[in-house]
Amino acid sequence: MSSPKVFKNLINGEWVDSKSGQTYENRNPADTNDVVGIFQKSNADDVKDAIDAASEAYKKWRLVPAPKRGEIIYRIGARLTQDKEALSQMMTREMGKIIAETRGDTQEAIDMTFYMAGEGRRLFGMTTPSEMPNKFNMTIRQPLGVCSFITPWNFPMAIPSWKSMPALICGNTIVIKPATETPASVVNFARICQEEGLPPGVLNVVTGSGATLGDPMINNSAIKVVSFTGSTEIGRKISEACATNFKHCCLEMGGKNIQIVMDDANLELAVDGALWGAFGTTGQRCTATSRVICHKDIVKKFTNALVERAKALKVGNGLDETVQMGPCINAAQRETVLGYIEIGKKEGAKLITGGEKLTGGDYDKGYFVQPTIFAEVTQDMRIWKEEIFGPVLGIGVFDNLDQAIEMANDTPYGLSASIFTQDVNKAYTAMRDVYTGIFYVNAPTIGAETHLPFGGTKETGNGHREASAVALDVFSEWKSCYVDFSGSLQRPQIDN
Ligand code: UN1
């Protein structure tokens, strides 16, 4: 067998070894015999080198006209499109999600790239009249400098692109630390950026563990923006670390997303929605459906139909086009998921399908868990409240819409929610009163599009949004410019 490829850090346009002299293996969670590659186990010195390179590159990149920055970004989008299949295959090998979904992940990166390339010819500010004669008022966006990105393993290319593309088009430079489990997708993304003409130092990648690299990625004084997607626990620490020096900080954290099924819902559609929302990406999306609540009159019918469908899901290696659900990302995550299943049982929820590791044959090579559903989940249970991040769904019951909305909001998180109903009044009432950043009617809790803001309320976020034009607000500061061409001193707000 040929030895696995060694991947390096990208610093100042050069592929370099870590100064630690150490590397680590990245293995396929569906088949741990498959080594995706050997990656750099970087240290604080590597991060410093990357930040220094980004600081130097910023001096020129910020002055490149935004439409010209956009031209490079368009080329990156075209290349991602051309290489989509190979990128997606490798992503399935390192992350485990099925090939249809990694194609979707790559597509999301392509969409974001083209969207932000177009922003190069917009980046709109405003012009507005002055209250004084012969004076001109306008606003412009200015970049901040070096941005630090700590990205997750569940969307190995989409999420790094959500952060990178708006940052780049605004004129910032970047250091990315990808999740330990999914460095290949970020390295591939960076390679394409470099090969398509992004100047050296504008985008740098340092691979390795968050425990070692977290501090240097956040505390270096040259870092002006930190953008993080991951757990609320780590997000809180990052927020505190950024607060001292007033760094811009954009956090996308946990979710406990709910699907509401009314008694008038198209039940077949609602079952389709729950199946995809709960077990798509093995439940490892921030937007995953973790709770479904049903009107008492249809809960039995809905539950029976969903259980049938969940039992029939084909679980396995996502490179097989017929597989519908892949493994958990790693052994620890599988243990967490199995732990929650035990908690659910002890709390008195009714396990109605799944609940076990998948073993035997090829399953022994990966971290597989059965699609799992609990019925009779109530609001006092931990499996109602806590994010599980695995293929575990809890079903609860309600009597009326008011109660459903109260239950939907009974969570510390606020990312995504959905309602299945044929009644427009109920749909709009829930849309108004469920306090989340994303809301769907007759669609599952997953599936956000890149040109709408993405993010959540409460402990899911800190008030910022990714994606869409509003993402530009994270990566730029407004400058209000006043040009007085009267030739005399004019004093606003001073009478006469
Ligand atoms: C995430 O789960 O972290 O809306 C991102 C969705 C995807 C993105 C999910 N487009 O489900």
Short mmCIF file of C-alpha atoms and ligand atoms in Angstrom, two decimals:
data_model
loop_
_atom_site.label_atom_id
_atom_site.label_comp_id
_atom_site.label_asym_id
_atom_site.label_seq_id
_atom_site.Cartn_x
_atom_site.Cartn_y
_atom_site.Cartn_z
CA MET A 1 0.00 0.00 0.00
CA SER A 2 1.32 3.45 -0.85
CA SER A 3 1.92 5.64 2.18
CA PRO A 4 -0.64 8.38 2.83
CA LYS A 5 -0.06 11.87 1.53
CA VAL A 6 1.41 14.46 3.88
CA PHE A 7 -0.41 17.80 3.90
CA LYS A 8 1.28 20.97 5.09
CA ASN A 9 0.30 24.32 6.52
CA LEU A 10 -0.17 27.22 4.12
CA ILE A 11 1.70 30.25 5.41
CA ASN A 12 2.53 33.25 3.25
CA GLY A 13 1.83 31.30 0.07
CA GLU A 14 4.21 28.46 1.00
CA TRP A 15 3.33 24.92 2.04
CA VAL A 16 5.35 24.38 5.20
CA ASP A 17 5.88 21.82 7.94
CA SER A 18 4.88 22.70 11.48
CA LYS A 19 7.70 23.97 13.65
CA SER A 20 6.62 21.32 16.14
CA GLY A 21 8.00 18.67 13.80
CA GLN A 22 4.86 16.68 14.56
CA THR A 23 2.01 15.39 12.44
CA TYR A 24 -1.23 13.49 12.96
CA GLU A 25 -3.30 11.05 10.95
CA ASN A 26 -6.73 11.89 9.63
CA ARG A 27 -8.81 8.72 9.32
CA ASN A 28 -12.17 8.03 7.73
CA PRO A 29 -14.84 7.70 10.45
CA ALA A 30 -16.70 5.17 8.30
CA ASP A 31 -13.58 3.05 7.80
CA THR A 32 -10.73 3.67 10.18
CA ASN A 33 -8.38 1.61 7.98
CA ASP A 34 -8.61 4.44 5.44
CA VAL A 35 -6.06 7.17 6.19
CA VAL A 36 -7.19 10.34 4.41
CA GLY A 37 -3.83 12.03 4.97
CA ILE A 38 -1.14 13.08 7.41
CA PHE A 39 -1.56 16.62 8.69
CA GLN A 40 0.59 19.08 10.61
CA LYS A 41 0.19 19.09 14.38
CA SER A 42 0.92 22.78 14.61
CA ASN A 43 1.96 24.87 17.58
CA ALA A 44 1.74 28.51 18.68
CA ASP A 45 4.81 29.47 16.60
CA ASP A 46 3.09 28.32 13.42
CA VAL A 47 0.04 30.40 14.29
CA LYS A 48 2.25 33.42 14.92
CA ASP A 49 3.97 32.97 11.56
CA ALA A 50 0.58 32.76 9.86
CA ILE A 51 -0.71 35.87 11.63
CA ASP A 52 2.50 37.78 10.76
CA ALA A 53 2.09 36.77 7.10
CA ALA A 54 -1.55 37.83 7.13
CA SER A 55 -0.65 41.18 8.74
CA GLU A 56 1.93 41.87 6.05
CA ALA A 57 -0.39 40.80 3.22
CA TYR A 58 -3.16 43.01 4.59
CA LYS A 59 -1.16 46.14 3.77
CA LYS A 60 -1.62 45.48 0.05
CA TRP A 61 -4.81 43.41 -0.08
CA ARG A 62 -6.93 46.11 1.55
CA LEU A 63 -5.95 48.46 -1.27
CA VAL A 64 -6.83 46.10 -4.12
CA PRO A 65 -10.09 47.47 -5.58
CA ALA A 66 -13.00 45.32 -4.38
CA PRO A 67 -14.13 44.44 -7.95
CA LYS A 68 -10.61 43.11 -8.58
CA ARG A 69 -10.73 41.10 -5.38
CA GLY A 70 -14.06 39.85 -6.70
CA GLU A 71 -12.48 38.69 -9.96
CA ILE A 72 -10.12 36.40 -8.05
CA ILE A 73 -13.01 35.15 -5.96
CA TYR A 74 -15.01 34.39 -9.12
CA ARG A 75 -12.11 32.30 -10.39
CA ILE A 76 -12.05 30.40 -7.09
CA GLY A 77 -15.78 29.73 -7.48
CA ALA A 78 -15.28 28.41 -11.01
CA ARG A 79 -12.49 26.13 -9.88
CA LEU A 80 -14.49 24.80 -6.92
CA THR A 81 -17.24 24.01 -9.43
CA GLN A 82 -14.82 22.22 -11.72
CA ASP A 83 -13.32 20.18 -8.87
CA LYS A 84 -16.60 19.63 -7.01
CA GLU A 85 -16.65 15.84 -7.32
CA ALA A 86 -13.09 15.23 -6.16
CA LEU A 87 -13.47 17.69 -3.28
CA SER A 88 -16.70 16.03 -2.19
CA GLN A 89 -15.26 12.51 -2.35
CA MET A 90 -12.41 13.52 -0.10
CA MET A 91 -14.81 15.30 2.23
CA THR A 92 -16.90 12.15 2.63
CA ARG A 93 -13.75 10.22 3.44
CA GLU A 94 -12.71 12.63 6.18
CA MET A 95 -16.10 13.60 7.60
CA GLY A 96 -18.26 10.54 6.94
CA LYS A 97 -21.40 12.24 5.66
CA ILE A 98 -22.86 10.75 2.52
CA ILE A 99 -21.61 11.81 -0.88
CA ALA A 100 -24.86 13.58 -1.84
CA GLU A 101 -24.40 15.76 1.23
CA THR A 102 -20.72 16.49 0.72
CA ARG A 103 -21.60 17.53 -2.83
CA GLY A 104 -24.10 19.85 -1.15
CA ASP A 105 -21.42 21.13 1.21
CA THR A 106 -19.08 21.92 -1.67
CA GLN A 107 -22.00 23.52 -3.53
CA GLU A 108 -22.69 25.71 -0.53
CA ALA A 109 -19.07 26.90 -0.69
CA ILE A 110 -19.49 27.57 -4.42
CA ASP A 111 -22.69 29.52 -3.81
CA MET A 112 -21.08 31.62 -1.12
CA THR A 113 -18.03 32.26 -3.27
CA PHE A 114 -20.02 33.51 -6.25
CA TYR A 115 -22.32 35.51 -4.00
CA MET A 116 -19.41 37.34 -2.36
CA ALA A 117 -17.56 37.78 -5.66
CA GLY A 118 -20.61 39.78 -6.78
CA GLU A 119 -20.36 41.88 -3.64
CA GLY A 120 -17.09 43.21 -5.04
CA ARG A 121 -19.17 45.42 -7.33
CA ARG A 122 -21.65 46.37 -4.61
CA LEU A 123 -20.39 46.67 -1.01
CA PHE A 124 -23.01 49.38 -0.87
CA GLY A 125 -22.76 52.21 1.56
CA MET A 126 -25.14 55.13 1.54
CA THR A 127 -25.16 58.71 0.47
CA THR A 128 -27.50 61.01 2.29
CA PRO A 129 -28.03 64.76 2.34
CA SER A 130 -26.19 66.94 4.78
CA GLU A 131 -28.11 69.30 7.03
CA MET A 132 -25.81 72.07 5.79
CA PRO A 133 -25.31 73.57 2.34
CA ASN A 134 -22.34 72.60 0.18
CA LYS A 135 -21.51 69.51 2.15
CA PHE A 136 -21.60 65.84 1.06
CA ASN A 137 -22.29 62.87 3.35
CA MET A 138 -21.61 59.21 2.64
CA THR A 139 -20.67 55.94 4.33
CA ILE A 140 -18.04 53.41 3.29
CA ARG A 141 -17.11 49.99 4.58
CA GLN A 142 -13.53 49.56 5.73
CA PRO A 143 -11.82 46.23 6.46
CA LEU A 144 -10.44 45.49 9.91
CA GLY A 145 -7.27 43.49 9.31
CA VAL A 146 -6.42 39.92 10.18
CA CYS A 147 -9.32 37.54 10.86
CA SER A 148 -9.01 34.31 12.81
CA PHE A 149 -11.36 31.45 11.94
CA ILE A 150 -11.91 28.35 14.01
CA THR A 151 -14.11 26.10 11.91
CA PRO A 152 -16.09 22.93 12.67
CA TRP A 153 -16.00 19.43 11.20
CA ASN A 154 -19.65 19.09 10.21
CA PHE A 155 -19.49 21.45 7.22
CA PRO A 156 -15.80 21.16 6.38
CA MET A 157 -15.83 23.46 3.35
CA ALA A 158 -19.14 25.35 3.46
CA ILE A 159 -18.53 26.99 6.83
CA PRO A 160 -14.91 28.01 6.13
CA SER A 161 -16.21 29.59 2.90
CA TRP A 162 -19.01 31.44 4.76
CA LYS A 163 -16.34 33.06 6.85
CA SER A 164 -13.61 33.51 4.25
CA MET A 165 -15.46 34.97 1.30
CA PRO A 166 -17.11 37.95 3.00
CA ALA A 167 -13.86 38.63 4.87
CA LEU A 168 -11.81 38.60 1.67
CA ILE A 169 -14.15 40.72 -0.39
CA CYS A 170 -14.06 43.39 2.31
CA GLY A 171 -10.25 43.43 2.12
CA ASN A 172 -9.29 41.48 5.23
CA THR A 173 -6.72 38.70 5.44
CA ILE A 174 -7.22 35.37 7.16
CA VAL A 175 -5.81 32.57 9.26
CA ILE A 176 -7.97 29.42 9.42
CA LYS A 177 -7.64 26.63 11.92
CA PRO A 178 -9.86 23.82 10.65
CA ALA A 179 -11.36 21.21 12.93
CA THR A 180 -8.84 18.49 13.78
CA GLU A 181 -11.14 15.90 12.16
CA THR A 182 -11.55 17.67 8.79
CA PRO A 183 -8.39 19.51 7.77
CA ALA A 184 -8.31 18.15 4.19
CA SER A 185 -11.30 20.15 3.00
CA VAL A 186 -9.84 23.42 4.26
CA VAL A 187 -6.43 22.59 2.83
CA ASN A 188 -8.11 21.84 -0.52
CA PHE A 189 -10.07 25.07 -0.34
CA ALA A 190 -6.91 27.05 0.47
CA ARG A 191 -4.96 25.36 -2.33
CA ILE A 192 -7.61 26.39 -4.83
CA CYS A 193 -7.65 29.95 -3.49
CA GLN A 194 -3.91 30.12 -3.90
CA GLU A 195 -3.81 28.48 -7.35
CA GLU A 196 -6.51 30.83 -8.62
CA GLY A 197 -4.54 33.92 -7.72
CA LEU A 198 -5.11 34.91 -4.12
CA PRO A 199 -1.84 36.66 -3.18
CA PRO A 200 0.52 35.03 -0.65
CA GLY A 201 -0.40 35.60 2.98
CA VAL A 202 -4.00 36.64 2.27
CA LEU A 203 -5.34 33.25 3.36
CA ASN A 204 -3.30 31.01 5.64
CA VAL A 205 -4.08 27.60 7.11
CA VAL A 206 -2.68 26.07 10.26
CA THR A 207 -3.88 22.59 11.19
CA GLY A 208 -3.89 21.01 14.63
CA SER A 209 -5.80 20.88 17.88
CA GLY A 210 -7.94 23.62 19.33
CA ALA A 211 -6.48 23.00 22.78
CA THR A 212 -3.03 24.07 21.54
CA LEU A 213 -3.96 26.61 18.89
CA GLY A 214 -7.04 28.24 20.41
CA ASP A 215 -5.19 30.80 22.53
CA PRO A 216 -2.72 31.98 19.88
CA MET A 217 -5.55 32.13 17.33
CA ILE A 218 -7.49 34.51 19.58
CA ASN A 219 -5.11 36.45 21.79
CA ASN A 220 -2.55 37.78 19.29
CA SER A 221 -3.03 41.55 19.17
CA ALA A 222 -2.93 41.57 15.35
CA ILE A 223 -6.16 39.57 15.25
CA LYS A 224 -9.09 41.94 14.82
CA VAL A 225 -11.94 39.53 14.13
CA VAL A 226 -12.55 36.06 15.52
CA SER A 227 -15.22 33.91 13.92
CA PHE A 228 -16.03 30.59 15.53
CA THR A 229 -18.54 27.82 14.88
CA GLY A 230 -18.80 25.15 17.54
CA SER A 231 -20.04 24.53 21.06
CA THR A 232 -21.62 27.15 23.29
CA GLU A 233 -19.13 26.23 26.01
CA ILE A 234 -16.09 27.13 23.86
CA GLY A 235 -17.91 30.07 22.28
CA ARG A 236 -18.43 31.61 25.70
CA LYS A 237 -14.70 31.41 26.45
CA ILE A 238 -13.84 32.95 23.07
CA SER A 239 -16.33 35.73 23.66
CA GLU A 240 -14.75 36.54 27.01
CA ALA A 241 -11.24 36.46 25.55
CA CYS A 242 -12.26 38.82 22.74
CA ALA A 243 -14.10 41.21 25.03
CA THR A 244 -10.95 42.46 26.80
CA ASN A 245 -9.56 43.96 23.62
CA PHE A 246 -12.89 44.63 21.92
CA LYS A 247 -12.18 42.25 19.07
CA HIS A 248 -15.04 41.63 16.73
CA CYS A 249 -16.33 38.21 17.60
CA CYS A 250 -18.89 36.23 15.62
CA LEU A 251 -20.17 33.04 17.21
CA GLU A 252 -22.35 30.27 15.81
CA MET A 253 -23.02 27.74 18.53
CA GLY A 254 -25.44 25.07 19.67
CA GLY A 255 -28.97 24.30 18.63
CA LYS A 256 -31.92 22.24 19.82
CA ASN A 257 -34.16 22.63 16.83
CA ILE A 258 -37.78 21.69 16.76
CA GLN A 259 -40.32 20.62 14.17
CA ILE A 260 -43.96 21.31 15.07
CA VAL A 261 -46.55 19.07 13.41
CA MET A 262 -50.13 20.40 13.56
CA ASP A 263 -53.21 18.16 13.26
CA ASP A 264 -53.95 19.58 9.80
CA ALA A 265 -50.42 18.93 8.46
CA ASN A 266 -49.67 16.94 5.34
CA LEU A 267 -48.37 14.02 7.39
CA GLU A 268 -46.39 12.39 4.63
CA LEU A 269 -44.51 15.64 4.08
CA ALA A 270 -44.01 16.11 7.83
CA VAL A 271 -42.52 12.60 8.07
CA ASP A 272 -40.21 13.32 5.13
CA GLY A 273 -39.16 16.54 6.85
CA ALA A 274 -38.45 14.92 10.22
CA LEU A 275 -36.52 12.05 8.67
CA TRP A 276 -34.25 14.37 6.72
CA GLY A 277 -33.98 16.94 9.52
CA ALA A 278 -33.12 14.39 12.22
CA PHE A 279 -30.96 11.88 10.37
CA GLY A 280 -29.45 13.92 7.54
CA THR A 281 -25.72 14.40 8.28
CA THR A 282 -26.27 11.77 11.03
CA GLY A 283 -27.92 14.52 13.07
CA GLN A 284 -24.61 16.39 13.15
CA ARG A 285 -25.87 19.77 11.96
CA CYS A 286 -26.34 22.77 14.21
CA THR A 287 -29.71 22.97 12.48
CA ALA A 288 -30.58 19.27 12.94
CA THR A 289 -34.08 18.41 14.08
CA SER A 290 -33.62 17.13 17.58
CA ARG A 291 -37.19 17.52 18.81
CA VAL A 292 -40.47 16.92 17.00
CA ILE A 293 -43.70 17.81 18.71
CA CYS A 294 -47.02 16.58 17.36
CA HIS A 295 -50.62 17.50 17.98
CA LYS A 296 -52.11 14.76 20.20
CA ASP A 297 -54.59 13.68 17.50
CA ILE A 298 -51.92 12.74 14.97
CA VAL A 299 -48.95 11.80 17.15
CA LYS A 300 -49.52 8.03 16.84
CA LYS A 301 -49.96 8.05 13.10
CA PHE A 302 -46.95 10.35 12.58
CA THR A 303 -44.72 8.36 14.94
CA ASN A 304 -45.55 5.00 13.37
CA ALA A 305 -44.85 6.29 9.89
CA LEU A 306 -41.58 7.92 10.96
CA VAL A 307 -40.36 4.82 12.77
CA GLU A 308 -40.98 2.72 9.65
CA ARG A 309 -38.92 5.12 7.59
CA ALA A 310 -36.11 5.41 10.15
CA LYS A 311 -35.80 1.62 10.36
CA ALA A 312 -35.45 1.44 6.60
CA LEU A 313 -32.59 3.94 6.40
CA LYS A 314 -29.45 2.42 4.97
CA VAL A 315 -26.49 3.27 7.20
CA GLY A 316 -22.91 2.83 6.05
CA ASN A 317 -19.95 4.28 4.20
CA GLY A 318 -21.12 7.48 2.53
CA LEU A 319 -19.08 6.85 -0.62
CA ASP A 320 -21.66 4.21 -1.53
CA GLU A 321 -24.34 6.20 -3.38
CA THR A 322 -27.11 4.02 -1.93
CA VAL A 323 -26.20 4.75 1.69
CA GLN A 324 -28.49 7.26 3.40
CA MET A 325 -26.72 7.91 6.69
CA GLY A 326 -23.04 7.84 7.64
CA PRO A 327 -21.22 7.39 10.96
CA CYS A 328 -20.63 9.71 13.89
CA ILE A 329 -17.50 11.80 13.42
CA ASN A 330 -15.37 9.94 15.96
CA ALA A 331 -15.37 7.51 18.86
CA ALA A 332 -15.87 10.22 21.47
CA GLN A 333 -18.89 11.65 19.69
CA ARG A 334 -20.40 8.20 19.37
CA GLU A 335 -19.93 7.71 23.11
CA THR A 336 -21.66 11.04 23.75
CA VAL A 337 -24.58 9.96 21.58
CA LEU A 338 -24.85 6.54 23.24
CA GLY A 339 -24.61 8.30 26.61
CA TYR A 340 -27.61 10.46 25.75
CA ILE A 341 -29.54 7.37 24.67
CA GLU A 342 -28.92 5.88 28.12
CA ILE A 343 -29.95 9.14 29.77
CA GLY A 344 -33.16 9.17 27.70
CA LYS A 345 -34.01 5.65 28.80
CA LYS A 346 -33.33 6.42 32.47
CA GLU A 347 -35.42 9.58 32.32
CA GLY A 348 -38.39 7.51 31.19
CA ALA A 349 -38.59 8.44 27.52
CA LYS A 350 -39.81 5.54 25.39
CA LEU A 351 -37.17 4.18 23.02
CA ILE A 352 -39.13 3.14 19.95
CA THR A 353 -36.41 2.44 17.42
CA GLY A 354 -32.61 2.25 17.30
CA GLY A 355 -30.60 2.96 20.41
CA GLU A 356 -27.60 0.77 19.66
CA LYS A 357 -24.19 0.87 18.06
CA LEU A 358 -24.14 -0.80 14.67
CA THR A 359 -21.66 -3.67 14.76
CA GLY A 360 -20.49 -6.58 12.67
CA GLY A 361 -18.79 -6.61 9.26
CA ASP A 362 -17.85 -3.19 7.91
CA TYR A 363 -19.66 -1.48 10.78
CA ASP A 364 -16.83 -2.48 13.08
CA LYS A 365 -14.49 -0.25 11.08
CA GLY A 366 -16.44 2.93 11.84
CA TYR A 367 -18.45 4.83 14.43
CA PHE A 368 -21.98 3.87 13.48
CA VAL A 369 -25.12 4.29 15.57
CA GLN A 370 -28.67 3.30 14.60
CA PRO A 371 -31.14 6.05 13.76
CA THR A 372 -32.81 6.43 17.14
CA ILE A 373 -36.23 7.76 18.13
CA PHE A 374 -37.67 8.35 21.58
CA ALA A 375 -41.39 8.93 22.12
CA GLU A 376 -43.04 10.51 25.16
CA VAL A 377 -40.24 12.99 25.61
CA THR A 378 -41.17 15.66 28.12
CA GLN A 379 -39.82 19.08 28.92
CA ASP A 380 -38.09 18.07 32.14
CA MET A 381 -35.76 15.62 30.36
CA ARG A 382 -32.16 16.26 29.45
CA ILE A 383 -32.76 14.79 25.99
CA TRP A 384 -35.35 17.54 25.53
CA LYS A 385 -32.98 20.30 26.61
CA GLU A 386 -29.43 19.43 25.58
CA GLU A 387 -27.83 19.33 22.16
CA ILE A 388 -26.92 15.73 21.28
CA PHE A 389 -25.36 16.16 17.82
CA GLY A 390 -26.16 12.67 16.63
CA PRO A 391 -28.96 10.59 15.09
CA VAL A 392 -31.32 10.83 18.06
CA LEU A 393 -34.78 12.35 17.83
CA GLY A 394 -37.23 12.96 20.66
CA ILE A 395 -40.97 13.19 20.03
CA GLY A 396 -43.31 15.12 22.33
CA VAL A 397 -47.03 15.91 22.31
CA PHE A 398 -49.09 19.11 22.53
CA ASP A 399 -52.75 20.10 22.62
CA ASN A 400 -52.84 23.44 20.86
CA LEU A 401 -50.69 25.96 19.02
CA ASP A 402 -50.03 28.14 22.08
CA GLN A 403 -48.62 25.16 23.91
CA ALA A 404 -46.56 24.15 20.86
CA ILE A 405 -45.00 27.60 20.70
CA GLU A 406 -44.26 27.56 24.41
CA MET A 407 -42.58 24.16 24.01
CA ALA A 408 -40.62 25.30 20.96
CA ASN A 409 -39.22 28.22 22.93
CA ASP A 410 -38.40 26.05 25.93
CA THR A 411 -34.71 25.71 25.11
CA PRO A 412 -31.60 27.75 25.84
CA TYR A 413 -30.87 27.76 22.08
CA GLY A 414 -32.51 29.56 19.16
CA LEU A 415 -31.18 28.47 15.80
CA SER A 416 -33.89 26.87 13.68
CA ALA A 417 -37.52 25.73 13.95
CA SER A 418 -40.25 24.61 11.62
CA ILE A 419 -43.99 24.08 11.48
CA PHE A 420 -45.97 21.72 9.28
CA THR A 421 -49.52 22.98 8.81
CA GLN A 422 -51.99 23.81 6.04
CA ASP A 423 -53.37 26.73 8.05
CA VAL A 424 -51.81 30.04 7.08
CA ASN A 425 -52.87 31.66 10.35
CA LYS A 426 -51.09 29.05 12.42
CA ALA A 427 -48.02 29.20 10.19
CA TYR A 428 -47.66 32.97 10.54
CA THR A 429 -48.38 32.94 14.26
CA ALA A 430 -45.62 30.40 14.86
CA MET A 431 -43.29 32.25 12.49
CA ARG A 432 -43.77 35.38 14.59
CA ASP A 433 -43.65 33.83 18.07
CA VAL A 434 -41.00 31.11 17.89
CA TYR A 435 -37.83 32.95 18.85
CA THR A 436 -35.16 31.59 16.50
CA GLY A 437 -32.85 32.97 13.83
CA ILE A 438 -34.26 30.65 11.15
CA PHE A 439 -37.84 29.48 10.66
CA TYR A 440 -39.41 27.15 8.10
CA VAL A 441 -43.00 26.48 7.09
CA ASN A 442 -43.66 23.01 5.65
CA ALA A 443 -39.94 22.31 5.42
CA PRO A 444 -37.44 20.73 7.82
CA THR A 445 -35.21 22.67 10.21
CA ILE A 446 -32.17 22.11 7.97
CA GLY A 447 -31.47 23.55 4.54
CA ALA A 448 -30.59 27.24 4.83
CA GLU A 449 -29.63 29.02 1.60
CA THR A 450 -26.46 31.10 1.43
CA HIS A 451 -28.06 34.42 0.45
CA LEU A 452 -30.13 34.65 3.64
CA PRO A 453 -28.69 35.44 7.07
CA PHE A 454 -27.67 32.35 9.06
CA GLY A 455 -27.49 32.27 12.83
CA GLY A 456 -29.49 32.06 15.99
CA THR A 457 -30.82 33.74 19.10
CA LYS A 458 -30.14 33.12 22.78
CA GLU A 459 -27.20 30.76 23.43
CA THR A 460 -26.84 29.94 19.74
CA GLY A 461 -25.23 33.22 18.80
CA ASN A 462 -24.04 36.61 19.93
CA GLY A 463 -26.15 38.79 17.68
CA HIS A 464 -24.22 38.41 14.44
CA ARG A 465 -25.24 36.53 11.34
CA GLU A 466 -23.22 34.67 8.74
CA ALA A 467 -24.02 34.39 5.03
CA SER A 468 -25.94 36.88 2.87
CA ALA A 469 -24.96 40.54 2.62
CA VAL A 470 -25.32 41.01 6.38
CA ALA A 471 -22.18 38.88 6.87
CA LEU A 472 -20.28 41.89 5.56
CA ASP A 473 -21.09 43.66 8.83
CA VAL A 474 -18.85 41.23 10.73
CA PHE A 475 -15.91 41.89 8.42
CA SER A 476 -16.10 45.64 7.96
CA GLU A 477 -16.56 48.77 10.00
CA TRP A 478 -18.60 51.69 8.83
CA LYS A 479 -16.85 54.95 8.22
CA SER A 480 -19.12 57.98 7.90
CA CYS A 481 -17.47 60.56 5.65
CA TYR A 482 -18.36 64.26 5.55
CA VAL A 483 -16.98 66.43 2.76
CA ASP A 484 -17.49 70.15 3.26
CA PHE A 485 -17.02 72.15 0.06
CA SER A 486 -18.50 75.40 1.34
CA GLY A 487 -15.12 76.97 2.11
CA SER A 488 -16.34 78.13 5.49
CA LEU A 489 -16.61 76.57 8.94
CA GLN A 490 -20.06 75.02 9.29
CA ARG A 491 -21.06 73.79 12.72
CA PRO A 492 -23.75 71.11 12.95
CA GLN A 493 -26.27 71.37 15.78
CA ILE A 494 -25.07 74.90 16.71
CA ASP A 495 -27.73 77.54 16.22
CA ASN A 496 -26.70 80.29 13.74
C1 UN1 B 1 -24.56 23.79 10.44
O1 UN1 B 1 -25.29 22.90 10.81
O2 UN1 B 1 -23.61 24.15 11.15
O3 UN1 B 1 -28.98 25.00 6.96
C2 UN1 B 1 -24.71 24.47 9.14
C3 UN1 B 1 -28.32 23.96 6.87
C4 UN1 B 1 -27.01 24.00 6.15
C5 UN1 B 1 -25.96 24.57 7.01
C6 UN1 B 1 -25.88 23.96 8.36
N1 UN1 B 1 -27.16 24.78 4.95
O4 UN1 B 1 -28.71 22.93 7.38
#
